[in-house]
Short mmCIF file of C-alpha atoms in Angstrom, two decimals:
data_model
loop_
_atom_site.label_atom_id
_atom_site.label_comp_id
_atom_site.label_asym_id
_atom_site.label_seq_id
_atom_site.Cartn_x
_atom_site.Cartn_y
_atom_site.Cartn_z
CA UNK V 1 1.50 126.55 -10.87
CA UNK V 2 2.00 123.89 -8.24
CA UNK V 3 3.99 124.26 -5.04
CA UNK V 4 6.22 121.27 -4.34
CA UNK V 5 8.46 120.67 -1.35
CA UNK V 6 12.05 119.91 -2.35
CA UNK V 7 14.06 118.72 0.65
CA UNK V 8 12.12 120.93 3.05
CA UNK V 9 11.95 124.00 0.80
CA UNK V 10 8.79 124.91 -1.13
CA UNK V 11 9.28 125.81 -4.78
CA UNK V 12 6.88 126.81 -7.52
CA UNK V 13 6.86 124.43 -10.47
CA UNK V 14 4.70 123.96 -13.53
CA UNK V 15 3.44 120.48 -14.35
CA UNK V 16 1.37 119.10 -17.20
CA UNK V 17 -1.62 118.86 -14.86
CA UNK V 18 -2.18 122.60 -14.51
CA UNK V 19 -0.70 123.50 -17.90
CA UNK V 20 -1.70 120.66 -20.24
CA UNK V 21 -0.61 120.33 -23.85
CA UNK V 22 -3.98 121.62 -25.07
CA UNK V 23 -3.40 124.90 -23.22
CA UNK V 24 0.13 125.19 -24.63
CA UNK V 25 -1.20 124.69 -28.16
CA UNK V 26 -3.82 127.37 -27.56
CA UNK V 27 -1.22 129.88 -26.32
CA UNK V 28 0.97 129.35 -29.40
CA UNK V 29 -1.73 128.64 -31.98
CA UNK V 30 -0.87 131.68 -34.10
CA UNK V 31 2.90 131.27 -33.90
CA UNK V 32 5.44 129.84 -36.30
CA UNK V 33 8.25 128.36 -34.21
CA UNK V 34 11.57 128.57 -36.04
CA UNK V 35 14.25 126.28 -34.64
CA UNK V 36 17.56 127.85 -35.65
CA UNK V 37 20.29 125.22 -35.61
CA UNK V 38 19.88 121.46 -35.85
CA UNK V 39 22.81 120.22 -33.79
CA UNK V 40 22.64 119.26 -30.10
CA UNK V 41 19.26 120.53 -28.81
CA UNK V 42 17.62 121.37 -32.14
CA UNK V 43 16.49 117.91 -33.30
CA UNK V 44 14.98 116.81 -29.99
CA UNK V 45 13.09 120.04 -29.37
CA UNK V 46 11.91 120.47 -32.98
CA UNK V 47 10.73 116.87 -33.37
CA UNK V 48 8.94 116.85 -30.01
CA UNK V 49 7.12 120.09 -30.81
CA UNK V 50 6.20 118.81 -34.27
CA UNK V 51 4.83 115.58 -32.79
CA UNK V 52 2.90 117.62 -30.22
CA UNK V 53 1.12 119.54 -32.99
CA UNK V 54 2.94 122.90 -33.04
CA UNK V 55 3.73 124.79 -36.23
CA UNK V 56 7.49 124.23 -36.43
CA UNK V 57 10.09 125.02 -39.08
CA UNK V 58 13.84 124.42 -39.03
CA UNK V 59 16.67 126.72 -40.11
CA UNK V 60 20.04 125.21 -41.01
CA UNK V 61 22.92 125.74 -43.41
CA UNK V 62 22.35 123.78 -46.62
CA UNK V 63 24.99 121.18 -47.43
CA UNK V 64 25.92 120.48 -43.81
CA UNK V 65 25.59 117.16 -41.98
CA UNK V 66 22.84 118.75 -39.87
CA UNK V 67 20.89 119.68 -43.03
CA UNK V 68 21.09 116.07 -44.18
CA UNK V 69 19.97 114.88 -40.77
CA UNK V 70 16.99 117.25 -40.87
CA UNK V 71 15.95 115.81 -44.25
CA UNK V 72 16.16 112.28 -42.81
CA UNK V 73 14.02 113.40 -39.87
CA UNK V 74 11.24 114.41 -42.25
CA UNK V 75 11.73 118.17 -42.59
CA UNK V 76 10.95 119.23 -46.14
CA UNK V 77 13.07 121.79 -47.95
CA UNK V 78 11.03 124.86 -48.86
CA UNK V 79 8.12 123.78 -46.62
CA UNK V 80 9.48 123.15 -43.15
CA UNK V 81 13.24 123.35 -43.76
CA UNK V 82 14.89 126.63 -44.76
CA UNK V 83 18.15 128.52 -44.62
CA UNK V 84 18.98 130.10 -41.28
CA UNK V 85 18.06 133.51 -42.65
CA UNK V 86 14.70 132.53 -44.12
CA UNK V 87 13.65 130.53 -41.07
CA UNK V 88 14.50 133.47 -38.81
CA UNK V 89 12.48 135.73 -41.13
CA UNK V 90 9.44 133.42 -41.10
CA UNK V 91 9.44 132.60 -37.40
CA UNK V 92 7.42 134.52 -34.84
CA UNK V 93 9.18 132.56 -32.10
CA UNK V 94 12.85 132.31 -33.02
CA UNK V 95 14.59 129.51 -31.12
CA UNK V 96 18.30 130.29 -31.02
CA UNK V 97 19.67 126.77 -30.56
CA UNK V 98 23.01 127.35 -32.22
CA UNK V 99 26.19 126.67 -30.27
CA UNK V 100 27.41 129.53 -28.07
CA UNK V 101 30.06 130.34 -30.68
CA UNK V 102 27.47 130.11 -33.45
CA UNK V 103 25.15 132.47 -31.61
CA UNK V 104 27.89 135.09 -31.42
CA UNK V 105 28.80 134.74 -35.09
CA UNK V 106 25.23 134.88 -36.37
CA UNK V 107 23.77 137.43 -33.94
CA UNK V 108 23.87 140.37 -36.43
CA UNK V 109 21.83 138.33 -38.93
CA UNK V 110 19.37 137.15 -36.29
CA UNK V 111 18.94 140.56 -34.66
CA UNK V 112 18.07 142.11 -38.01
CA UNK V 113 15.11 139.71 -38.31
CA UNK V 114 13.78 140.21 -34.77
CA UNK V 115 11.01 142.60 -35.73
CA UNK V 116 8.67 144.07 -33.07
CA UNK V 117 6.35 141.52 -31.47
CA UNK V 118 8.54 138.48 -32.09
CA UNK V 119 9.86 136.20 -29.36
CA UNK V 120 13.51 135.23 -28.97
CA UNK V 121 13.96 131.84 -27.30
CA UNK V 122 17.10 130.30 -25.79
CA UNK V 123 17.93 127.01 -24.09
CA UNK V 124 21.04 128.43 -22.41
CA UNK V 125 21.61 131.71 -20.61
CA UNK V 126 25.18 132.13 -21.90
CA UNK V 127 24.65 134.66 -24.69
CA UNK V 128 22.42 136.99 -22.66
CA UNK V 129 24.24 136.73 -19.32
CA UNK V 130 27.69 137.36 -20.77
CA UNK V 131 26.51 139.89 -23.36
CA UNK V 132 29.47 142.13 -22.59
CA UNK V 133 31.51 139.41 -24.31
CA UNK V 134 28.97 137.99 -26.77
CA UNK V 135 27.36 141.22 -27.95
CA UNK V 136 23.91 139.59 -27.79
CA UNK V 137 21.61 142.41 -26.70
CA UNK V 138 18.02 141.89 -27.93
CA UNK V 139 15.82 144.73 -29.18
CA UNK V 140 13.55 146.15 -26.50
CA UNK V 141 10.34 145.32 -28.41
CA UNK V 142 10.67 141.52 -28.42
CA UNK V 143 10.01 138.92 -25.71
CA UNK V 144 13.10 137.01 -24.55
CA UNK V 145 12.50 133.65 -22.88
CA UNK V 146 14.36 130.49 -21.98
CA UNK V 147 13.56 126.79 -21.63
CA UNK V 148 16.57 124.66 -20.67
CA UNK V 149 16.03 120.88 -20.62
CA UNK V 150 18.21 119.27 -17.97
CA UNK V 151 19.91 116.89 -20.33
CA UNK V 152 20.91 116.35 -23.92
CA UNK V 153 18.59 116.73 -26.89
CA UNK V 154 18.96 112.99 -27.44
CA UNK V 155 17.68 112.28 -23.92
CA UNK V 156 14.85 114.78 -24.38
CA UNK V 157 13.72 112.95 -27.51
CA UNK V 158 14.15 109.45 -26.10
CA UNK V 159 12.16 110.19 -22.95
CA UNK V 160 9.43 111.91 -24.98
CA UNK V 161 9.08 108.89 -27.25
CA UNK V 162 8.88 106.67 -24.17
CA UNK V 163 5.99 108.74 -22.83
CA UNK V 164 8.03 110.56 -20.19
CA UNK V 165 9.71 113.93 -20.01
CA UNK V 166 13.00 115.58 -19.12
CA UNK V 167 12.69 118.24 -16.43
CA UNK V 168 13.49 121.77 -17.61
CA UNK V 169 14.11 125.20 -16.17
CA UNK V 170 12.39 128.25 -17.65
CA UNK V 171 12.91 131.97 -17.40
CA UNK V 172 11.78 135.32 -18.77
CA UNK V 173 14.46 137.92 -19.47
CA UNK V 174 12.30 140.47 -21.28
CA UNK V 175 8.52 140.75 -21.38
CA UNK V 176 7.64 143.20 -24.15
CA UNK V 177 4.23 141.71 -24.92
CA UNK V 178 2.96 141.05 -21.42
CA UNK V 179 2.62 137.35 -22.34
CA UNK V 180 6.22 136.16 -22.21
CA UNK V 181 5.63 134.01 -19.13
CA UNK V 182 2.82 132.04 -20.78
CA UNK V 183 4.89 131.62 -23.95
CA UNK V 184 7.84 130.27 -21.97
CA UNK V 185 5.70 127.72 -20.15
CA UNK V 186 3.91 126.71 -23.35
CA UNK V 187 7.25 126.17 -25.08
CA UNK V 188 8.46 124.13 -22.11
CA UNK V 189 5.42 121.86 -22.36
CA UNK V 190 5.79 121.73 -26.15
CA UNK V 191 9.38 120.49 -26.14
CA UNK V 192 8.39 117.63 -23.86
CA UNK V 193 9.36 118.71 -20.34
CA UNK V 194 8.34 116.51 -17.43
CA UNK V 195 7.95 119.53 -15.18
CA UNK V 196 9.24 123.10 -15.30
CA UNK V 197 10.99 125.02 -12.54
CA UNK V 198 11.48 128.78 -12.70
CA UNK V 199 14.90 130.42 -12.69
CA UNK V 200 16.57 133.36 -14.42
CA UNK V 201 19.12 133.51 -17.22
CA UNK V 202 22.07 134.16 -14.90
CA UNK V 203 21.30 131.34 -12.48
CA UNK V 204 20.71 128.94 -15.36
CA UNK V 205 24.11 129.55 -16.92
CA UNK V 206 25.97 129.70 -13.60
CA UNK V 207 24.55 126.34 -12.50
CA UNK V 208 24.99 124.84 -15.96
CA UNK V 209 28.64 125.83 -16.39
CA UNK V 210 29.45 124.76 -12.82
CA UNK V 211 27.66 121.43 -13.29
CA UNK V 212 29.28 120.43 -16.55
CA UNK V 213 32.75 121.41 -15.35
CA UNK V 214 32.05 119.76 -12.00
CA UNK V 215 30.11 116.60 -11.16
CA UNK V 216 28.49 116.04 -14.55
CA UNK V 217 31.68 115.81 -16.62
CA UNK V 218 34.90 117.47 -15.46
CA UNK V 219 35.00 116.23 -11.86
CA UNK V 220 33.60 112.85 -12.86
CA UNK V 221 36.27 112.34 -15.51
CA UNK V 222 39.00 113.55 -13.17
CA UNK V 223 38.10 111.33 -10.21
CA UNK V 224 37.68 108.31 -12.51
CA UNK V 225 41.16 108.90 -13.91
CA UNK V 226 42.60 109.30 -10.40
CA UNK V 227 41.08 106.10 -8.98
CA UNK V 228 42.01 104.08 -12.08
CA UNK V 229 45.58 105.36 -11.80
CA UNK V 230 45.83 104.45 -8.12
CA UNK V 231 44.57 100.90 -8.73
CA UNK V 232 46.91 100.37 -11.68
CA UNK V 233 49.91 101.72 -9.74
CA UNK V 234 49.06 99.35 -6.89
CA UNK V 235 49.23 96.33 -9.16
CA UNK V 236 45.64 95.81 -10.32
CA UNK V 237 44.96 94.77 -13.92
CA UNK V 238 43.35 97.18 -16.40
CA UNK V 239 40.09 95.20 -16.46
CA UNK V 240 39.84 95.06 -12.68
CA UNK V 241 40.67 98.76 -12.30
CA UNK V 242 38.10 99.71 -14.94
CA UNK V 243 35.34 97.48 -13.60
CA UNK V 244 35.77 98.76 -10.04
CA UNK V 245 35.98 102.40 -11.20
CA UNK V 246 33.63 102.78 -14.16
CA UNK V 247 31.62 99.71 -15.03
CA UNK V 248 29.99 99.17 -11.65
CA UNK V 249 29.37 102.92 -11.35
CA UNK V 250 27.62 103.32 -14.71
CA UNK V 251 25.90 99.97 -15.10
CA UNK V 252 24.72 99.35 -11.55
CA UNK V 253 25.08 102.13 -8.99
CA UNK V 254 24.15 105.34 -10.86
CA UNK V 255 20.89 103.90 -12.29
CA UNK V 256 19.91 102.72 -8.79
CA UNK V 257 20.80 106.07 -7.20
CA UNK V 258 18.70 107.78 -9.88
CA UNK V 259 15.75 105.51 -9.15
CA UNK V 260 15.95 105.37 -5.35
CA UNK V 261 18.41 107.91 -3.95
CA UNK V 262 21.79 107.63 -2.23
CA UNK V 263 20.23 106.82 1.15
CA UNK V 264 18.64 103.73 -0.41
CA UNK V 265 21.96 102.76 -1.94
CA UNK V 266 23.71 103.02 1.42
CA UNK V 267 20.97 100.92 3.03
CA UNK V 268 21.12 98.20 0.36
CA UNK V 269 24.81 97.38 0.09
CA UNK V 270 27.08 95.24 2.22
CA UNK V 271 28.02 96.46 5.69
CA UNK V 272 31.63 96.75 4.53
CA UNK V 273 30.70 98.99 1.58
CA UNK V 274 28.16 100.89 3.65
CA UNK V 275 30.56 101.70 6.48
CA UNK V 276 33.39 102.63 4.15
CA UNK V 277 31.25 104.93 2.00
CA UNK V 278 29.76 106.74 4.98
CA UNK V 279 33.17 107.17 6.62
CA UNK V 280 34.89 108.50 3.48
CA UNK V 281 32.23 110.65 1.80
CA UNK V 282 32.94 113.56 4.14
CA UNK V 283 36.64 113.48 3.26
CA UNK V 284 35.82 113.71 -0.44
CA UNK V 285 33.28 116.48 0.18
CA UNK V 286 35.76 118.59 2.14
CA UNK V 287 38.51 117.96 -0.41
CA UNK V 288 36.37 119.07 -3.35
CA UNK V 289 34.50 122.02 -1.79
CA UNK V 290 37.40 124.48 -2.33
CA UNK V 291 37.75 123.39 -5.96
CA UNK V 292 34.01 123.76 -6.62
CA UNK V 293 33.94 127.19 -4.97
CA UNK V 294 36.89 128.24 -7.11
CA UNK V 295 35.03 126.92 -10.16
CA UNK V 296 31.84 128.84 -9.30
CA UNK V 297 33.82 132.05 -8.80
CA UNK V 298 35.42 131.54 -12.21
CA UNK V 299 31.98 131.12 -13.78
CA UNK V 300 30.45 134.13 -12.01
CA UNK V 301 33.38 136.40 -12.90
CA UNK V 302 32.94 135.65 -16.60
CA UNK V 303 36.36 134.01 -16.82
CA UNK V 304 34.93 130.67 -17.98
CA UNK V 305 32.91 132.45 -20.66
CA UNK V 306 35.97 134.43 -21.75
CA UNK V 307 38.10 131.30 -22.04
CA UNK V 308 35.36 129.42 -23.90
CA UNK V 309 34.85 132.22 -26.42
CA UNK V 310 38.58 132.83 -26.83
CA UNK V 311 39.50 129.18 -27.32
CA UNK V 312 36.48 128.39 -29.48
CA UNK V 313 37.20 131.24 -31.87
CA UNK V 314 40.81 130.31 -32.67
CA UNK V 315 41.26 129.06 -36.26
CA UNK V 316 42.88 125.77 -35.23
CA UNK V 317 40.53 124.99 -32.32
CA UNK V 318 38.84 122.05 -34.03
CA UNK V 319 42.11 120.25 -34.74
CA UNK V 320 43.39 120.98 -31.22
CA UNK V 321 40.13 119.63 -29.76
CA UNK V 322 40.38 116.47 -31.83
CA UNK V 323 43.91 115.95 -30.52
CA UNK V 324 42.72 116.37 -26.92
CA UNK V 325 39.84 113.96 -27.42
CA UNK V 326 42.14 111.46 -29.14
CA UNK V 327 44.45 111.54 -26.14
CA UNK V 328 41.51 110.66 -23.89
CA UNK V 329 40.24 107.94 -26.22
CA UNK V 330 43.68 106.41 -26.69
CA UNK V 331 44.41 106.22 -22.96
CA UNK V 332 44.64 102.79 -21.37
CA UNK V 333 41.61 103.62 -19.22
CA UNK V 334 39.22 104.27 -22.10
CA UNK V 335 40.72 101.65 -24.41
CA UNK V 336 39.96 99.18 -21.62
CA UNK V 337 36.46 100.65 -21.47
CA UNK V 338 35.96 100.04 -25.19
CA UNK V 339 36.85 96.37 -24.72
CA UNK V 340 34.55 96.04 -21.71
CA UNK V 341 31.67 97.57 -23.69
CA UNK V 342 32.25 95.11 -26.53
CA UNK V 343 32.10 92.21 -24.08
CA UNK V 344 28.93 93.67 -22.56
CA UNK V 345 27.36 93.95 -26.02
CA UNK V 346 28.27 90.37 -26.92
CA UNK V 347 26.81 89.13 -23.64
CA UNK V 348 23.56 90.98 -24.35
CA UNK V 349 23.38 89.45 -27.84
CA UNK V 350 23.86 86.00 -26.32
CA UNK V 351 21.02 86.56 -23.90
CA UNK V 352 18.75 87.62 -26.79
CA UNK V 353 19.66 84.46 -28.71
CA UNK V 354 18.88 82.27 -25.71
CA UNK V 355 15.63 84.15 -25.11
#
């Protein structure tokens, strides 16, 4: 394990240098890794582990779109692709990559197949942390570990194929064998992590739920809608409001901030933009701090989990969700975005033709 300084604070992380792929393969050489669920994280993790040389099988409901996708990805029915029940039976490391709602619904089936000595693997701390609501309480004689890539399964796969890696957190909830830590790290290397930082199940889910409701999605969507609305109400055209709110953010600024940091961005823009951003960032920070603290409290109290489980389990949730998403997609803001993306695509095609 390496010690790396993050902003003045030393943290222990695991990199591929001290825990190479060969070591991960050795740790898990006798294991059959059963990926249960082939939806969001399943494909990326399963394919990366397969390409890395691990013994991987997939469990999925036959006749679903995810089953068809698994077939297209090269999983063979009866050899590497099985029903959820059979895959869970065959696996010595059972990767529970179902949705949070799916994990609750299928926990009785999965628990029945967690015989002594097996390992239960998660990529989200939700089910374990909020087990008073989910009912997910593992048997005492199995290891329980977590590897949570910090991004979508699509990003995990894309970066792996490009020779890189998505950073992941890892944790051990239950060490029945005395080797859970090594298994967790080996799985993290196997799924294609760039580096691994240690956490626990509770911190993983608290940070994850806060992040996706905050900066990563909820706050981002909200502040985009607010700025677009202000510009439109002040007489700006849809295209101008969108370009100044979304297009420049996503196509220019965010990639540069990711590559070089916000300090670099401030140092490499016009004096007018630089001065304005520095003068106003504190106002936005102070305005949003109370909301983010309220959000974190809601996560830590279990209220966000309760609402998620309650809403997700209603019979008409899917149709209600589709209506909510349609309202977003049909808004002037995102209809304008669709047109801008089409123009961007046509411009790229033109460049390719000229090249």
